[in-house]
mmCIF file of C-alpha atoms and ligand atoms in Angstrom:
data_model
loop_
_atom_site.group_PDB
_atom_site.id
_atom_site.type_symbol
_atom_site.label_atom_id
_atom_site.label_comp_id
_atom_site.label_asym_id
_atom_site.label_seq_id
_atom_site.Cartn_x
_atom_site.Cartn_y
_atom_site.Cartn_z
ATOM 1 C CA MET U 1 77.497 85.789 65.173
ATOM 2 C CA ARG U 2 79.365 88.826 66.375
ATOM 3 C CA GLU U 3 82.791 88.752 67.403
ATOM 4 C CA ILE U 4 83.946 89.995 71.091
ATOM 5 C CA THR U 5 87.322 91.628 71.141
ATOM 6 C CA PHE U 6 89.927 91.407 73.831
ATOM 7 C CA ALA U 7 92.581 94.111 74.607
ATOM 8 C CA LEU U 8 95.469 92.563 76.732
ATOM 9 C CA ALA U 9 98.054 94.371 78.446
ATOM 10 C CA LYS U 10 101.578 92.977 76.201
ATOM 11 C CA GLY U 11 104.152 91.131 78.371
ATOM 12 C CA ARG U 12 103.822 88.661 80.879
ATOM 13 C CA LEU U 13 100.524 89.775 82.199
ATOM 14 C CA ALA U 14 98.523 88.774 78.707
ATOM 15 C CA GLN U 15 100.528 85.671 78.934
ATOM 16 C CA ASN U 16 99.734 84.573 82.409
ATOM 17 C CA ALA U 17 96.004 85.827 81.394
ATOM 18 C CA MET U 18 95.728 83.374 77.967
ATOM 19 C CA ARG U 19 96.752 80.553 80.315
ATOM 20 C CA LEU U 20 93.835 81.558 82.148
ATOM 21 C CA LEU U 21 91.434 81.206 79.279
ATOM 22 C CA ALA U 22 92.998 78.391 77.946
ATOM 23 C CA GLN U 23 91.889 76.639 81.051
ATOM 24 C CA MET U 24 88.186 77.350 80.140
ATOM 25 C CA GLY U 25 88.849 76.094 76.610
ATOM 26 C CA ILE U 26 89.278 79.595 75.020
ATOM 27 C CA THR U 27 92.840 79.225 73.081
ATOM 28 C CA CYS U 28 94.219 81.327 70.233
ATOM 29 C CA THR U 29 96.900 79.267 68.570
ATOM 30 C CA GLU U 30 97.469 82.376 66.142
ATOM 31 C CA MET U 31 98.698 84.407 68.951
ATOM 32 C CA GLN U 32 101.512 81.750 70.045
ATOM 33 C CA ASP U 33 103.750 82.038 67.320
ATOM 34 C CA PRO U 34 106.384 83.923 68.756
ATOM 35 C CA LYS U 35 107.751 85.542 65.053
ATOM 36 C CA SER U 36 104.426 86.754 63.851
ATOM 37 C CA ARG U 37 104.388 90.665 63.710
ATOM 38 C CA LYS U 38 100.436 90.218 63.624
ATOM 39 C CA LEU U 39 98.529 93.028 65.658
ATOM 40 C CA ILE U 40 95.343 90.768 65.802
ATOM 41 C CA PHE U 41 94.340 87.179 66.310
ATOM 42 C CA THR U 42 90.968 85.108 65.910
ATOM 43 C CA ASN U 43 89.693 82.059 66.741
ATOM 44 C CA GLU U 44 86.933 81.748 64.061
ATOM 45 C CA ASP U 45 85.331 78.703 66.091
ATOM 46 C CA LEU U 46 84.580 80.551 69.207
ATOM 47 C CA HIS U 47 84.008 83.475 67.366
ATOM 48 C CA LEU U 48 86.202 85.807 69.547
ATOM 49 C CA ARG U 49 89.641 88.306 68.606
ATOM 50 C CA PHE U 50 92.622 89.076 70.899
ATOM 51 C CA PHE U 51 94.892 91.836 70.233
ATOM 52 C CA LEU U 52 97.865 92.834 72.657
ATOM 53 C CA ALA U 53 98.397 96.543 73.464
ATOM 54 C CA LYS U 54 100.581 98.869 75.620
ATOM 55 C CA ALA U 55 98.932 98.534 78.984
ATOM 56 C CA SER U 56 97.915 102.237 79.333
ATOM 57 C CA ASP U 57 95.958 101.949 76.217
ATOM 58 C CA VAL U 58 93.870 99.184 77.461
ATOM 59 C CA PRO U 59 91.244 100.821 79.467
ATOM 60 C CA THR U 60 90.998 103.478 76.059
ATOM 61 C CA TYR U 61 90.196 100.755 73.845
ATOM 62 C CA VAL U 62 87.718 99.476 76.195
ATOM 63 C CA GLU U 63 85.915 102.811 77.069
ATOM 64 C CA TYR U 64 85.039 103.272 73.122
ATOM 65 C CA GLY U 65 84.372 99.771 72.302
ATOM 66 C CA ALA U 66 87.100 98.789 70.350
ATOM 67 C CA ALA U 67 87.559 95.869 72.305
ATOM 68 C CA ASP U 68 84.285 94.527 74.560
ATOM 69 C CA ILE U 69 86.847 93.021 77.136
ATOM 70 C CA GLY U 70 90.282 94.207 78.708
ATOM 71 C CA ILE U 71 92.432 92.212 80.731
ATOM 72 C CA VAL U 72 94.852 95.078 82.290
ATOM 73 C CA GLY U 73 96.461 95.804 85.930
ATOM 74 C CA LYS U 74 94.372 97.806 88.532
ATOM 75 C CA ASP U 75 97.597 100.125 88.496
ATOM 76 C CA THR U 76 96.620 101.179 85.119
ATOM 77 C CA ILE U 77 92.852 100.786 85.503
ATOM 78 C CA LEU U 78 93.315 103.397 88.528
ATOM 79 C CA GLU U 79 95.760 106.031 86.573
ATOM 80 C CA GLU U 80 94.034 106.419 83.325
ATOM 81 C CA GLY U 81 90.190 106.770 85.226
ATOM 82 C CA ARG U 82 88.214 105.390 82.298
ATOM 83 C CA ARG U 83 84.364 104.660 82.084
ATOM 84 C CA MET U 84 84.096 100.579 82.382
ATOM 85 C CA TYR U 85 82.946 97.822 84.351
ATOM 86 C CA GLU U 86 85.953 95.836 86.306
ATOM 87 C CA VAL U 87 84.106 92.482 86.675
ATOM 88 C CA LEU U 88 86.800 90.262 87.896
ATOM 89 C CA ASP U 89 89.758 90.028 90.185
ATOM 90 C CA LEU U 90 92.404 87.617 87.977
ATOM 91 C CA GLY U 91 94.426 87.282 91.245
ATOM 92 C CA ILE U 92 97.695 87.356 89.008
ATOM 93 C CA GLY U 93 100.954 89.984 89.210
ATOM 94 C CA ALA U 94 99.643 90.604 92.710
ATOM 95 C CA CYS U 95 101.612 93.454 94.108
ATOM 96 C CA LYS U 96 101.089 96.846 96.224
ATOM 97 C CA MET U 97 101.273 100.632 95.133
ATOM 98 C CA CYS U 98 103.112 102.439 97.930
ATOM 99 C CA VAL U 99 105.188 105.419 98.667
ATOM 100 C CA CYS U 100 108.694 104.569 99.482
ATOM 101 C CA GLY U 101 111.765 106.444 100.281
ATOM 102 C CA PRO U 102 114.736 106.459 102.460
ATOM 103 C CA ASP U 103 114.092 106.029 106.070
ATOM 104 C CA SER U 104 114.793 110.091 106.589
ATOM 105 C CA ALA U 105 111.630 110.623 104.738
ATOM 106 C CA ARG U 106 109.316 108.986 106.708
ATOM 107 C CA GLU U 107 109.040 111.856 109.329
ATOM 108 C CA LEU U 108 108.159 114.320 106.216
ATOM 109 C CA VAL U 109 105.291 111.955 104.264
ATOM 110 C CA ALA U 110 103.543 111.048 107.853
ATOM 111 C CA ARG U 111 103.346 114.859 108.647
ATOM 112 C CA GLY U 112 105.135 117.175 106.338
ATOM 113 C CA GLU U 113 103.734 119.020 103.182
ATOM 114 C CA ASN U 114 105.601 120.242 100.245
ATOM 115 C CA PHE U 115 107.569 117.770 99.769
ATOM 116 C CA ARG U 116 108.590 116.060 96.195
ATOM 117 C CA VAL U 117 106.971 113.034 94.898
ATOM 118 C CA ALA U 118 108.174 111.265 91.638
ATOM 119 C CA THR U 119 106.375 108.961 90.015
ATOM 120 C CA LYS U 120 104.689 107.410 86.364
ATOM 121 C CA TYR U 121 101.707 107.567 88.283
ATOM 122 C CA PRO U 122 100.552 110.857 88.734
ATOM 123 C CA ASN U 123 96.787 110.550 88.969
ATOM 124 C CA ILE U 124 97.205 107.872 91.494
ATOM 125 C CA ALA U 125 99.796 109.993 93.556
ATOM 126 C CA LYS U 126 97.541 112.989 93.688
ATOM 127 C CA ASP U 127 94.240 111.142 94.513
ATOM 128 C CA TYR U 128 96.509 110.075 97.627
ATOM 129 C CA PHE U 129 97.869 112.975 98.676
ATOM 130 C CA PHE U 130 95.553 115.324 97.835
ATOM 131 C CA ASN U 131 92.283 113.609 98.294
ATOM 132 C CA ARG U 132 93.269 111.097 100.950
ATOM 133 C CA LYS U 133 95.721 112.739 103.108
ATOM 134 C CA HIS U 134 95.038 116.357 102.636
ATOM 135 C CA GLN U 135 98.693 117.079 101.901
ATOM 136 C CA THR U 136 100.130 119.407 99.467
ATOM 137 C CA VAL U 137 102.905 117.642 97.410
ATOM 138 C CA GLU U 138 104.580 118.492 94.694
ATOM 139 C CA ILE U 139 104.351 115.371 91.876
ATOM 140 C CA ILE U 140 106.486 114.897 89.418
ATOM 141 C CA LYS U 141 105.819 112.434 86.462
ATOM 142 C CA LEU U 142 108.839 109.824 85.546
ATOM 143 C CA ASN U 143 108.582 107.322 82.560
ATOM 144 C CA GLY U 144 110.532 104.538 84.669
ATOM 145 C CA SER U 145 113.379 103.613 87.137
ATOM 146 C CA VAL U 146 111.512 105.739 89.625
ATOM 147 C CA GLU U 147 114.099 104.541 92.215
ATOM 148 C CA LEU U 148 116.165 107.058 91.024
ATOM 149 C CA GLY U 149 114.153 109.949 92.042
ATOM 150 C CA PRO U 150 115.315 110.296 95.619
ATOM 151 C CA ILE U 151 118.816 108.879 94.711
ATOM 152 C CA VAL U 152 119.609 111.732 92.574
ATOM 153 C CA GLY U 153 117.935 113.966 94.632
ATOM 154 C CA LEU U 154 114.554 114.619 92.039
ATOM 155 C CA ALA U 155 112.174 113.982 94.823
ATOM 156 C CA ASP U 156 111.812 113.264 98.623
ATOM 157 C CA VAL U 157 109.946 109.626 97.914
ATOM 158 C CA ILE U 158 108.317 107.633 95.041
ATOM 159 C CA VAL U 159 104.831 106.474 94.421
ATOM 160 C CA ASP U 160 105.800 102.974 92.670
ATOM 161 C CA ILE U 161 104.524 99.348 92.493
ATOM 162 C CA VAL U 162 106.398 96.847 95.302
ATOM 163 C CA GLU U 163 106.368 93.588 94.363
ATOM 164 C CA THR U 164 108.794 91.643 95.755
ATOM 165 C CA GLY U 165 110.900 94.530 97.549
ATOM 166 C CA THR U 166 113.935 94.052 95.796
ATOM 167 C CA THR U 167 114.220 97.073 93.617
ATOM 168 C CA LEU U 168 113.786 98.956 96.735
ATOM 169 C CA LYS U 169 116.504 97.212 99.175
ATOM 170 C CA GLU U 170 119.115 97.186 95.917
ATOM 171 C CA ASN U 171 118.767 101.284 96.570
ATOM 172 C CA GLY U 172 117.937 101.871 99.701
ATOM 173 C CA LEU U 173 114.876 102.889 99.928
ATOM 174 C CA MET U 174 111.872 101.075 102.249
ATOM 175 C CA VAL U 175 108.212 101.230 101.994
ATOM 176 C CA LEU U 176 107.158 104.192 103.924
ATOM 177 C CA GLU U 177 102.997 103.812 103.086
ATOM 178 C CA GLU U 178 100.811 101.166 101.505
ATOM 179 C CA ILE U 179 98.109 102.888 99.055
ATOM 180 C CA CYS U 180 96.626 100.120 97.546
ATOM 181 C CA ASP U 181 96.306 96.031 96.373
ATOM 182 C CA LEU U 182 96.801 95.744 93.122
ATOM 183 C CA SER U 183 96.497 92.580 90.574
ATOM 184 C CA ALA U 184 95.306 91.956 86.967
ATOM 185 C CA ARG U 185 91.646 92.685 86.355
ATOM 186 C CA MET U 186 89.109 92.028 83.609
ATOM 187 C CA VAL U 187 86.960 94.996 82.508
ATOM 188 C CA VAL U 188 84.170 95.207 80.524
ATOM 189 C CA ASN U 189 82.655 97.689 77.720
ATOM 190 C CA GLU U 190 79.846 99.222 79.380
ATOM 191 C CA VAL U 191 77.331 98.910 75.926
ATOM 192 C CA SER U 192 79.208 95.711 75.260
ATOM 193 C CA MET U 193 78.070 94.429 79.176
ATOM 194 C CA LYS U 194 74.326 95.138 77.754
ATOM 195 C CA MET U 195 74.381 93.967 74.466
ATOM 196 C CA GLU U 196 76.578 90.730 74.765
ATOM 197 C CA HIS U 197 75.615 90.113 78.214
ATOM 198 C CA ASP U 198 75.035 86.409 78.233
ATOM 199 C CA ARG U 199 78.311 85.748 76.233
ATOM 200 C CA ILE U 200 80.157 88.094 78.631
ATOM 201 C CA GLU U 201 78.553 87.009 81.593
ATOM 202 C CA GLU U 202 79.577 83.352 80.692
ATOM 203 C CA ILE U 203 83.490 84.300 80.058
ATOM 204 C CA ILE U 204 83.161 86.016 83.613
ATOM 205 C CA ARG U 205 81.773 82.931 85.227
ATOM 206 C CA GLY U 206 84.061 80.280 83.595
ATOM 207 C CA LEU U 207 87.038 82.704 84.491
ATOM 208 C CA ARG U 208 85.868 82.265 88.111
ATOM 209 C CA ASP U 209 85.543 78.828 88.180
ATOM 210 C CA VAL U 210 89.189 78.453 86.580
ATOM 211 C CA LEU U 211 90.473 80.663 89.422
ATOM 212 C CA LEU U 212 88.310 78.560 92.179
ATOM 213 C CA GLN U 213 89.948 75.300 90.798
ATOM 214 C CA ASN U 214 93.279 76.847 90.872
ATOM 215 C CA SER U 215 92.890 78.416 94.479
HETATM 216 C C1 LIG V 301 108.414 97.776 88.476
HETATM 217 C C2 LIG V 301 108.527 98.854 89.497
HETATM 218 C C3 LIG V 301 109.508 98.649 90.329
HETATM 219 C C4 LIG V 301 109.844 97.195 90.248
HETATM 220 C C5 LIG V 301 109.297 96.404 91.389
HETATM 221 O O1 LIG V 301 109.429 98.229 87.353
HETATM 222 O O2 LIG V 301 108.129 100.346 88.942
HETATM 223 O O3 LIG V 301 110.807 99.303 89.835
HETATM 224 O O4 LIG V 301 109.005 96.449 89.111
HETATM 225 O O5 LIG V 301 109.458 95.164 91.812
HETATM 226 P P1 LIG V 301 110.208 94.523 92.830
HETATM 227 O O6 LIG V 301 109.327 94.590 94.209
HETATM 228 O O7 LIG V 301 109.794 92.817 92.982
HETATM 229 O O8 LIG V 301 111.591 94.906 92.735
HETATM 230 P P2 LIG V 301 109.439 97.931 85.804
HETATM 231 O O9 LIG V 301 110.311 96.543 86.126
HETATM 232 O O10 LIG V 301 108.059 97.543 85.418
HETATM 233 O O11 LIG V 301 110.530 98.792 85.102
HETATM 234 P P3 LIG V 301 110.610 100.493 85.302
HETATM 235 O O12 LIG V 301 110.994 100.693 86.496
HETATM 236 O O13 LIG V 301 110.902 100.791 83.774
HETATM 237 O O14 LIG V 301 108.590 101.018 85.305
#
C-alpha cells in the first residue's frame, strides 16, 4: 500500500496535532525521540509517513504533492496562497490577525492613506489594505519582533498575530482592527484527495470525531 505523507509545521503546532492524531490511533513513536536528527518518520503498520518543516514551507510541499496532507496555521495558508484543499479546522493555536499600533495611529488607519505597515505577512496585509479597505499603504516586510516597527519609527502600524495580547501590552501597542481568525488547519493535495480519497476521508472523519469528543 502507498504511504500517505503528512507535513507538519514544526514546533508547538506539530506536537498538539500529533496529540490529536494519537487520540484516533495514529501514532509515530519514532518521532518522540528528542535526540533524533531524523527528518522523516514512518509508521509502517499504518502506511503513514510524517515530516516536520518550517511552517511557510508546508503549503509548498502539499501543493507539489511531496506531502499528501499538511497541518499548518491559517496565517501561513493565507500568506502563501498555494493551491490545495483546506479540509478541517483543528482549533489549536487559536488567535487573530490584527492591525496594531499605538492609540495615536487609530485615526490614520480608519481614514488615512500613505501610512506604513510593518509585517511578516505582506500578502495578508496587501489583501486587507488594498482589496478590502481600498487604501494605499506602504508595506514593509520584517521577519520577526514586528512590534518594534512602530516603537522605533519604522512604521505607523503592524499587521501581526495576537494571541494573549501580552506582547502588544508590554510594548504600549493595541489592536486597532481585526483582520481574521486564525488556527491550525488540515490541508490536502488536490490530486491526493482524488487518488487516496477513502483513506484521506477516513483520517478527516477520525479527526473530526476527536475534535467533537474534546469539545
Ligand atoms: C508572535 C506574534 C506576536 C506574538 C503574539 O510572535 O508575532 O509577536 O506571538 O502573542 P501574544 O499576543 O500572546 O503576546 P512569535 O512569538 O512567533 O515571534 P516573532 O515575534 O519573532 O515572530
